[in-house]
PDB file of C-alpha atoms in Angstrom:
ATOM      1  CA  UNK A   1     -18.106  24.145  -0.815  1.00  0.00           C
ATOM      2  CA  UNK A   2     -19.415  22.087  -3.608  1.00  0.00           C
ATOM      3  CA  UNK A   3     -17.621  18.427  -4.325  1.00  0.00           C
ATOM      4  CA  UNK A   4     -16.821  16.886  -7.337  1.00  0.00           C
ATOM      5  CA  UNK A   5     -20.903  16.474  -9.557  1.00  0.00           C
ATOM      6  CA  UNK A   6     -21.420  14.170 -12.093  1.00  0.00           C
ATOM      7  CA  UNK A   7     -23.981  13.513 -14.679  1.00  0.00           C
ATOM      8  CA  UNK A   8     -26.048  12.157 -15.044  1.00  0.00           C
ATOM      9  CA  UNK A   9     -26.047  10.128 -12.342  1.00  0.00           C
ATOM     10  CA  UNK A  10     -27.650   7.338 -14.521  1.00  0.00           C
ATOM     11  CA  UNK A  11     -27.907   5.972 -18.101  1.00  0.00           C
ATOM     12  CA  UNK A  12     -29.342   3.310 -19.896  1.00  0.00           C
ATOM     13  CA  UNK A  13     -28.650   3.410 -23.480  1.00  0.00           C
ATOM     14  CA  UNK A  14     -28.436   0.450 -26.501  1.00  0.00           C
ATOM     15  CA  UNK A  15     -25.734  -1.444 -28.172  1.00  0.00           C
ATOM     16  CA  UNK A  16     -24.003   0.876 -30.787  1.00  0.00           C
ATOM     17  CA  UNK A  17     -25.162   4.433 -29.663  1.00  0.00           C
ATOM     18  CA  UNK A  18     -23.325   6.974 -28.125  1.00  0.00           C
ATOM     19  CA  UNK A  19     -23.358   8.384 -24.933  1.00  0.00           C
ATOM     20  CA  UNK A  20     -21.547  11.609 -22.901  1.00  0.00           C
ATOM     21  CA  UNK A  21     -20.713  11.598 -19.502  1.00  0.00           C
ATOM     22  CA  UNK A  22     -20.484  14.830 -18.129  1.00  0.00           C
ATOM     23  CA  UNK A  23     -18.011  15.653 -15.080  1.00  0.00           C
ATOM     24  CA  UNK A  24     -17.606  18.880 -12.764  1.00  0.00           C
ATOM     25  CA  UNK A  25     -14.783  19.185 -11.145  1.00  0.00           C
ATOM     26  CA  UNK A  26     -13.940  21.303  -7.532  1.00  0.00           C
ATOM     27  CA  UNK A  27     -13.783  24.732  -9.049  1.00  0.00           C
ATOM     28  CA  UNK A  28      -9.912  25.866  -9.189  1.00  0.00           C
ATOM     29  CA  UNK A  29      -8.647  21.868  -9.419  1.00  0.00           C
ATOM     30  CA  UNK A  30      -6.342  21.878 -12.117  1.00  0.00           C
ATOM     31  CA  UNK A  31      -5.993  18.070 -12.106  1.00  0.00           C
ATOM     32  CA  UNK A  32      -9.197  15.780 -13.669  1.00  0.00           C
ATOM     33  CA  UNK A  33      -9.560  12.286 -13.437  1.00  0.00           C
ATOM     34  CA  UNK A  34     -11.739   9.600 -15.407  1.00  0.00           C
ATOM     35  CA  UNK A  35     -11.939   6.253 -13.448  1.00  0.00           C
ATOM     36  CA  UNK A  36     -14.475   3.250 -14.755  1.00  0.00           C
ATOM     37  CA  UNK A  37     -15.198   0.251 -12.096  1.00  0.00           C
ATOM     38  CA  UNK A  38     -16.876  -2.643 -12.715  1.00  0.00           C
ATOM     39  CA  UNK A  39     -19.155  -4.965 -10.272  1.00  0.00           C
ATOM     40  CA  UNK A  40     -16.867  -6.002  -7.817  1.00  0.00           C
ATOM     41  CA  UNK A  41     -14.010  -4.529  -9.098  1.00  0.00           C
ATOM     42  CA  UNK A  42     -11.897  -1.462  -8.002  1.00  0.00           C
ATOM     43  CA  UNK A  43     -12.038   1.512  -9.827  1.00  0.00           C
ATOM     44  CA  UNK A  44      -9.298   1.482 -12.746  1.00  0.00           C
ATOM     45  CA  UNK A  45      -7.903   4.605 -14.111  1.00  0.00           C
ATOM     46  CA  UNK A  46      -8.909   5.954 -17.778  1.00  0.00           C
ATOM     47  CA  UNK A  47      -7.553   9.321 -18.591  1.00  0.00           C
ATOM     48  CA  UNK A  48      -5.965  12.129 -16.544  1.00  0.00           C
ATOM     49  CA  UNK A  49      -5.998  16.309 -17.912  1.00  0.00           C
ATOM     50  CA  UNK A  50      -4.133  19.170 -16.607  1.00  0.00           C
ATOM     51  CA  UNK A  51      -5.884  21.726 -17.392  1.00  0.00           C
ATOM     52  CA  UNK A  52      -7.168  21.533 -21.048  1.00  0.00           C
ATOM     53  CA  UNK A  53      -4.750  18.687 -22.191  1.00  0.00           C
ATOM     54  CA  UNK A  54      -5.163  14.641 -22.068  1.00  0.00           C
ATOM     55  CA  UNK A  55      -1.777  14.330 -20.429  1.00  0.00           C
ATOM     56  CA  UNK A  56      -2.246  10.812 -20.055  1.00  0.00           C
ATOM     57  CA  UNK A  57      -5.027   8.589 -21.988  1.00  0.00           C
ATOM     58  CA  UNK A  58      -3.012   5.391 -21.173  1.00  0.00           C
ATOM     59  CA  UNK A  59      -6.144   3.835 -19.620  1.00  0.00           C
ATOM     60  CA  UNK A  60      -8.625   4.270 -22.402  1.00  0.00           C
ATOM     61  CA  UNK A  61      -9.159   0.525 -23.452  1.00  0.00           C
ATOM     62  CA  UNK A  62      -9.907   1.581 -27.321  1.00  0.00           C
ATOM     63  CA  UNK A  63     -10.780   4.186 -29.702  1.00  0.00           C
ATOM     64  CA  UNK A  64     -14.488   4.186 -29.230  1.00  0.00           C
ATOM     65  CA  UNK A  65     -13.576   5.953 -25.775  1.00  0.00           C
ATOM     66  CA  UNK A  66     -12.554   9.849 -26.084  1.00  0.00           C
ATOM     67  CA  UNK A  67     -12.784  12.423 -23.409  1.00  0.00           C
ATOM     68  CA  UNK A  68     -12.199  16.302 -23.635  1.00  0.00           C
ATOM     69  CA  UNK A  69     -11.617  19.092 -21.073  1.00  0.00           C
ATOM     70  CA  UNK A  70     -12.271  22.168 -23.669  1.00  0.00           C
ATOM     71  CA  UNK A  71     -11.943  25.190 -21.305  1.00  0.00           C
ATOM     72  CA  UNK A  72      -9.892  23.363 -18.115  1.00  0.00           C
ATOM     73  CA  UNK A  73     -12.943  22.843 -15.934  1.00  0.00           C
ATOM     74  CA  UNK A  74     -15.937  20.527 -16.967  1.00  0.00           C
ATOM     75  CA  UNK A  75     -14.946  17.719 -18.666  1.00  0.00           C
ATOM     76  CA  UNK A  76     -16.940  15.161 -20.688  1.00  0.00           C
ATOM     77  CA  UNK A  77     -16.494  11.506 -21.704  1.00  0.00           C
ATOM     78  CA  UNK A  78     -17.758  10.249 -24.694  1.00  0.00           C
ATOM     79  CA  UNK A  79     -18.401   6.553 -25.363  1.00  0.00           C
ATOM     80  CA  UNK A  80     -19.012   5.781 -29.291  1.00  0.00           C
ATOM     81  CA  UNK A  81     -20.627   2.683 -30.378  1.00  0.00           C
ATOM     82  CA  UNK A  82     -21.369   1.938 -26.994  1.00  0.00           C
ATOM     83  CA  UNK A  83     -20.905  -2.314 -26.103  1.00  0.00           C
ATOM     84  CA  UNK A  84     -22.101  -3.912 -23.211  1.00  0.00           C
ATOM     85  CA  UNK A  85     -19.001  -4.553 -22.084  1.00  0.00           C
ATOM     86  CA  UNK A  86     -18.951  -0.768 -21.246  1.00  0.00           C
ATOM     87  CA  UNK A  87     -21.493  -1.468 -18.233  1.00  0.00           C
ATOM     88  CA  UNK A  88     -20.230   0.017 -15.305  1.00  0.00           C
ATOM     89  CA  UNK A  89     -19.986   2.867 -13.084  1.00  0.00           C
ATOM     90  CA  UNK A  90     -17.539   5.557 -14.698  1.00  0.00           C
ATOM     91  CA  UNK A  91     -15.864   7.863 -11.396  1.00  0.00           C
ATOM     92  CA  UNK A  92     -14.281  11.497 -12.250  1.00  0.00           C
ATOM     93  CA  UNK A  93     -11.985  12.884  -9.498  1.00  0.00           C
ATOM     94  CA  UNK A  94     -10.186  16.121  -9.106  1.00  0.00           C
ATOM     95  CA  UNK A  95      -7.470  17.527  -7.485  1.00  0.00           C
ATOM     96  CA  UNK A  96      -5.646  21.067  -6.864  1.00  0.00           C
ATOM     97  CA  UNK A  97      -2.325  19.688  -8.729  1.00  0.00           C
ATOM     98  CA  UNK A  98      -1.995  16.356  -9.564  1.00  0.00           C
ATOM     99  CA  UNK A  99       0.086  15.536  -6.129  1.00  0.00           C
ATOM    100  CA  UNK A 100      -2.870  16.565  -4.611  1.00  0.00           C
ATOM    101  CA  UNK A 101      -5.539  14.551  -2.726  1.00  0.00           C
ATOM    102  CA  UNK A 102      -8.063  13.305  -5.446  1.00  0.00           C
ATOM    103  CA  UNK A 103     -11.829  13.908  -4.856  1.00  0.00           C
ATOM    104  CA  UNK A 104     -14.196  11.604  -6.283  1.00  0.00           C
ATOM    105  CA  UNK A 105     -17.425  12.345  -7.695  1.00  0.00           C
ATOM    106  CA  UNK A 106     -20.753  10.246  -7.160  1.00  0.00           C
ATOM    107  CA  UNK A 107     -20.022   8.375 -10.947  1.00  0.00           C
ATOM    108  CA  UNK A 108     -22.534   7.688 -13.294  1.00  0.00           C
ATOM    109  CA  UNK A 109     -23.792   4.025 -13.782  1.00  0.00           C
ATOM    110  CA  UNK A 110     -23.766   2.973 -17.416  1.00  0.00           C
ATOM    111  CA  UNK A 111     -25.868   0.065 -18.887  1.00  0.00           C
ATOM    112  CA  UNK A 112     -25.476  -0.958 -21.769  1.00  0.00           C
ATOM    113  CA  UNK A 113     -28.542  -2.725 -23.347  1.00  0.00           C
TER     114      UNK A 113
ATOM    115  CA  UNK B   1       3.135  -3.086 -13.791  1.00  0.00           C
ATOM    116  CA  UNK B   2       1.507  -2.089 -10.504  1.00  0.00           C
ATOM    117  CA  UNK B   3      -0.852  -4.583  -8.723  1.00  0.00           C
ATOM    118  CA  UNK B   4      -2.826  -3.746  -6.067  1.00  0.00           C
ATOM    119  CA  UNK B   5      -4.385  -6.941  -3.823  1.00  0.00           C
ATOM    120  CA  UNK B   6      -6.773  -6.950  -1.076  1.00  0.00           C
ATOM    121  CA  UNK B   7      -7.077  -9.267   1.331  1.00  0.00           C
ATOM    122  CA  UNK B   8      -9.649 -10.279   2.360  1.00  0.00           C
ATOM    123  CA  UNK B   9     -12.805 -10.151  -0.180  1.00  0.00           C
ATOM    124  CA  UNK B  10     -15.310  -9.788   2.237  1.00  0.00           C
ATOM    125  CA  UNK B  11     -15.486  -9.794   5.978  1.00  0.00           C
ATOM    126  CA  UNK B  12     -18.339 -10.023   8.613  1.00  0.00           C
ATOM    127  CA  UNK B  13     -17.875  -9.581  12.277  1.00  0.00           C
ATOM    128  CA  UNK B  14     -19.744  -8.758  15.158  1.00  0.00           C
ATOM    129  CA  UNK B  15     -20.051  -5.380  16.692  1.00  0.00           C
ATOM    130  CA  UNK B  16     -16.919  -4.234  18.956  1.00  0.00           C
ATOM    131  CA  UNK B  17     -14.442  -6.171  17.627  1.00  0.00           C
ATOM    132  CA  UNK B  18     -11.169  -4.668  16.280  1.00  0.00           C
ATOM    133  CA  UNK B  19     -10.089  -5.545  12.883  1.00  0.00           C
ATOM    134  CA  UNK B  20      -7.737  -5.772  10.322  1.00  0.00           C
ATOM    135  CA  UNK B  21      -8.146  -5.148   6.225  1.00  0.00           C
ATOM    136  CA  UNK B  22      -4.544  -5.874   4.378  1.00  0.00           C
ATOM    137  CA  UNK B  23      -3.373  -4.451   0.978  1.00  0.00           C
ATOM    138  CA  UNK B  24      -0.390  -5.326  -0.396  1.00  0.00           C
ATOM    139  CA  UNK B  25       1.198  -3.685  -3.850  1.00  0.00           C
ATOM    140  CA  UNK B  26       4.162  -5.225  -6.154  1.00  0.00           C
ATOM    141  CA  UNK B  27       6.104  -1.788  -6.804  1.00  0.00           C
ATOM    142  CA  UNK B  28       7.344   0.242  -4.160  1.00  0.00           C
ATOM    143  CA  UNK B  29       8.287   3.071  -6.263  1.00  0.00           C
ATOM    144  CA  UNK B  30       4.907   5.484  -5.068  1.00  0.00           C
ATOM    145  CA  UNK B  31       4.020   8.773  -3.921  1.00  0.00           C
ATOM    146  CA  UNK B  32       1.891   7.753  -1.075  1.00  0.00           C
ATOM    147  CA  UNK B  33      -1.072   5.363  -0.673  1.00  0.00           C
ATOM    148  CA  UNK B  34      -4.600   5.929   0.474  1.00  0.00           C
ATOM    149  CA  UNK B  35      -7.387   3.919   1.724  1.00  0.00           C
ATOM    150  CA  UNK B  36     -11.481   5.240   0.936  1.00  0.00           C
ATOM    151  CA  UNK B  37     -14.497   4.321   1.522  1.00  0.00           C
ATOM    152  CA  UNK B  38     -17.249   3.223  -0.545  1.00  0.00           C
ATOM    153  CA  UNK B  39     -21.329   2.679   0.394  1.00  0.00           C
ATOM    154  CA  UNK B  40     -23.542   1.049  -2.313  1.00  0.00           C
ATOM    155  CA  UNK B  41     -24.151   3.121  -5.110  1.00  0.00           C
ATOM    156  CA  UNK B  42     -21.988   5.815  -3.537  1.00  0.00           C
ATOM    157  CA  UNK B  43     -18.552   7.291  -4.596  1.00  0.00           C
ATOM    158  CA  UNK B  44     -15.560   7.141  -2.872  1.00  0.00           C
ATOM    159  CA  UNK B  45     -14.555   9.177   0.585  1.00  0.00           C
ATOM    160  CA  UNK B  46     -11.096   9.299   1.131  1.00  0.00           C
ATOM    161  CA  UNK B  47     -10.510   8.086   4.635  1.00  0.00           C
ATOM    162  CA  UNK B  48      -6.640   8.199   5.272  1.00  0.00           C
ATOM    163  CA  UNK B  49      -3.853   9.034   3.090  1.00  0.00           C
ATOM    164  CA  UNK B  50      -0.312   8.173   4.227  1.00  0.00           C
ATOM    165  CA  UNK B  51       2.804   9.968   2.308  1.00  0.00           C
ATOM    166  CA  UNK B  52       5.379   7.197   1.110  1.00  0.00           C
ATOM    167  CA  UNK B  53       7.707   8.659   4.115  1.00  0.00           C
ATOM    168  CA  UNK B  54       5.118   8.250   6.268  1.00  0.00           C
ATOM    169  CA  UNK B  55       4.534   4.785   8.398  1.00  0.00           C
ATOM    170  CA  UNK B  56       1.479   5.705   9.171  1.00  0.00           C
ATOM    171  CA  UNK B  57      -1.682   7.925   9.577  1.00  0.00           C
ATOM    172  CA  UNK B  58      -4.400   7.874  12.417  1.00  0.00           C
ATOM    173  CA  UNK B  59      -7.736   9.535  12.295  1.00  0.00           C
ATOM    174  CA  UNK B  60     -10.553   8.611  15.023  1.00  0.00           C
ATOM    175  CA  UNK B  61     -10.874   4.724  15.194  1.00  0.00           C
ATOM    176  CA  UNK B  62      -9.270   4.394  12.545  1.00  0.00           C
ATOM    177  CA  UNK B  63      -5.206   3.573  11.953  1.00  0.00           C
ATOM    178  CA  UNK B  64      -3.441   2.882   8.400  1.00  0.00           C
ATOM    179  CA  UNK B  65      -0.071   1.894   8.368  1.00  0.00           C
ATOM    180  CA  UNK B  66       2.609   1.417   5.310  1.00  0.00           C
ATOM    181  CA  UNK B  67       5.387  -0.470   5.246  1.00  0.00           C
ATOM    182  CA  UNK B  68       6.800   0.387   1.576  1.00  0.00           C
ATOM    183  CA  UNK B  69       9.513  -1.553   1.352  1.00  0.00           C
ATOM    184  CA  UNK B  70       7.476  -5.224   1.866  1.00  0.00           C
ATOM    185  CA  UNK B  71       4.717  -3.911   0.002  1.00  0.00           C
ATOM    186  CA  UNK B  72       2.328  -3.655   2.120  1.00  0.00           C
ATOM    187  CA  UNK B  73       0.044  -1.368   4.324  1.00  0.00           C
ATOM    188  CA  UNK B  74      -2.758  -2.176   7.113  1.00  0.00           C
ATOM    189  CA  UNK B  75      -6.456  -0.284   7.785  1.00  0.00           C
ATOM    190  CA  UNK B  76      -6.903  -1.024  11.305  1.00  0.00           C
ATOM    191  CA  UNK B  77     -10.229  -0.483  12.486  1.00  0.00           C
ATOM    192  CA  UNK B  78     -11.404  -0.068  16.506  1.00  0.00           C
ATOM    193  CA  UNK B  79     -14.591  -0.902  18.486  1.00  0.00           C
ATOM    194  CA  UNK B  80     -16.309  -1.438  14.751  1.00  0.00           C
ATOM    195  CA  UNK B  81     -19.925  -0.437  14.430  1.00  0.00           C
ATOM    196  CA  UNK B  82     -22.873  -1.588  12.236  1.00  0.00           C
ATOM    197  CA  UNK B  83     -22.200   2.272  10.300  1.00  0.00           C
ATOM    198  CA  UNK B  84     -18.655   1.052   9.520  1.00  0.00           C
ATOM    199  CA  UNK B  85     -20.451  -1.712   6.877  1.00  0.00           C
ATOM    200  CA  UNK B  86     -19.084  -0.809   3.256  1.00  0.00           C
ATOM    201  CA  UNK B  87     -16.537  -1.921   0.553  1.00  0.00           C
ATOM    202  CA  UNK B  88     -13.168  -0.692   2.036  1.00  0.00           C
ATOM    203  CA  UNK B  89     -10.413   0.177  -1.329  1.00  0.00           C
ATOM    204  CA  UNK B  90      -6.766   0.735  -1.098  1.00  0.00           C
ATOM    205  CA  UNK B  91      -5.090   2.817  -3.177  1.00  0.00           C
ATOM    206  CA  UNK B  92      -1.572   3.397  -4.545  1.00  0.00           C
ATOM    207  CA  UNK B  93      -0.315   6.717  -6.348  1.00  0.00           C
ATOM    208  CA  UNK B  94       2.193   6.162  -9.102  1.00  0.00           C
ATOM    209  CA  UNK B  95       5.129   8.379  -8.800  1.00  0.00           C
ATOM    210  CA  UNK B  96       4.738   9.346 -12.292  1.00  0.00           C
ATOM    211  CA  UNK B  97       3.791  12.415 -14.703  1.00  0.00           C
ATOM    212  CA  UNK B  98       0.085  11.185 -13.931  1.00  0.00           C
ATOM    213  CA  UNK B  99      -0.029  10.277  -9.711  1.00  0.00           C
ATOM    214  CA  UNK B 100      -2.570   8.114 -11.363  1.00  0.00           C
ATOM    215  CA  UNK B 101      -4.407   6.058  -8.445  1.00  0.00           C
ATOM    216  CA  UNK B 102      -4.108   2.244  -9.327  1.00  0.00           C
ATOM    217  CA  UNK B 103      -7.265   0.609  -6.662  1.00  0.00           C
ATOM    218  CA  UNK B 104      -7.373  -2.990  -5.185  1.00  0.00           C
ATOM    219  CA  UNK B 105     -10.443  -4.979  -5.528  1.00  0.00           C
ATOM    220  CA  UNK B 106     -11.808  -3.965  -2.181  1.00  0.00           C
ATOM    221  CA  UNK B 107     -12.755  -5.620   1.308  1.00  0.00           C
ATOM    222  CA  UNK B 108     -16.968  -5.959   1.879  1.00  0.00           C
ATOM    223  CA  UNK B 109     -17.037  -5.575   5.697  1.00  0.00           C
ATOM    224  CA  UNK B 110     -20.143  -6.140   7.416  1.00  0.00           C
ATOM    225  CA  UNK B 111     -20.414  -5.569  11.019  1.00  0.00           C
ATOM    226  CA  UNK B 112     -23.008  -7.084  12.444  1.00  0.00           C
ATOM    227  CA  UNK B 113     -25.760  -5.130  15.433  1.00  0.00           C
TER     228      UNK B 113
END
């Protein structure tokens, strides 16, 4: 069956606009994942929905960062003001239930100009 | 706070030989702890995922082991091949409302023809 797709799978964008990052999870996978990882870095977690609801935004490093999950499947991340400390490769994963093994997507690299 | 540390950064060794990639995490209190896989520009395939009861999993060449009380778990790899080359991750689930995965920096292994 189909994995986890993300898109798109790249963007370049400027200092101060605003971009969405769109994520499609394993169809009937409850749990959805946003993970960003820099160069050299492991991933490190951002947000996490059940269903429709943030149920933990914890990792989001400000307020320019927002994500939404409006009918409990696709979920997109939206990046205001975009920095260029924001470069990096942004990873959604989903799972069945959240005890479930998480599936990553491919991620979409973000550069930030 | 969780911390996640792999050791070491980057490893290159010639085909055939057996070897070792260590992670070692600061709170014991998880859910279970799995190692992936990741190839340049790729996402992340989950290679073995070992329960927090669990000492350890085995799957083809391929052993992890966890030892939860010292912190600390063990990708063991046999007879490597060139194909085996890619950033190795360890992962640890938080046993909380999340299962959030928190990632170590990663192992570059290169196995060299």
């Amino acid at each position: 069956g189909a994995g986890v797709s993300q898109t798109p799978s790249n963007k370049v964008t400027e200092k101060g606009k605003y971009v969405e990052l769109r994520c499609d999870p394993i169809s009937g996978h409850t749990a959805l994942y946003w993970y960003r990882q820099s160069l050299g870095q492991g991933p490190e977690f951002l947000i996490y929905f059940q269903g429709t609801g943030a149920a933990d935004d914890s990792g989001l490093p400000n307020d320019r960062f927002f994500a939404v999950r409006p009918e409990g499947s696709v979920s997109t991340l939206k990046i205001q003001r975009t920095e260029r400390g924001d470069s990096a490769v942004y990873l959604c994963a989903s799972a069945l239930v959240a005890t479930e093994t998480q599936y990553f997507g491919p991620g979409t690299r973000l550069l930030v100009l | 706070k969780q911390e996640v540390t792999q050791i070491p950064a980057a490893l290159s060794v010639p085909e055939g030989e057996n070897l070792v990639l260590n992670c070692s995490f600061t709170d014991s209190a998880i859910y279970n702890l799995q190692w992936f896989r990741q190839d340049p520009g790729k996402g992340l395939t989950s290679l073995l995922l070992i329960q927090s009861s669990q000492r350890e999993q085995t799957s083809g060449r391929l052993n992890a082991s966890l030892d939860k009380s010292s912190g600390r778990s063990t990708l063991y790899i046999a007879a490597s091949q060139p194909g085996d080359s890619a950033t190795y991750l360890c992962a640890v689930c938080r046993m909380d409302s999340s299962y959030k995965l928190i990632f170590g920096s990663g192992t570059r292994l290169l196995v060299r023809p």
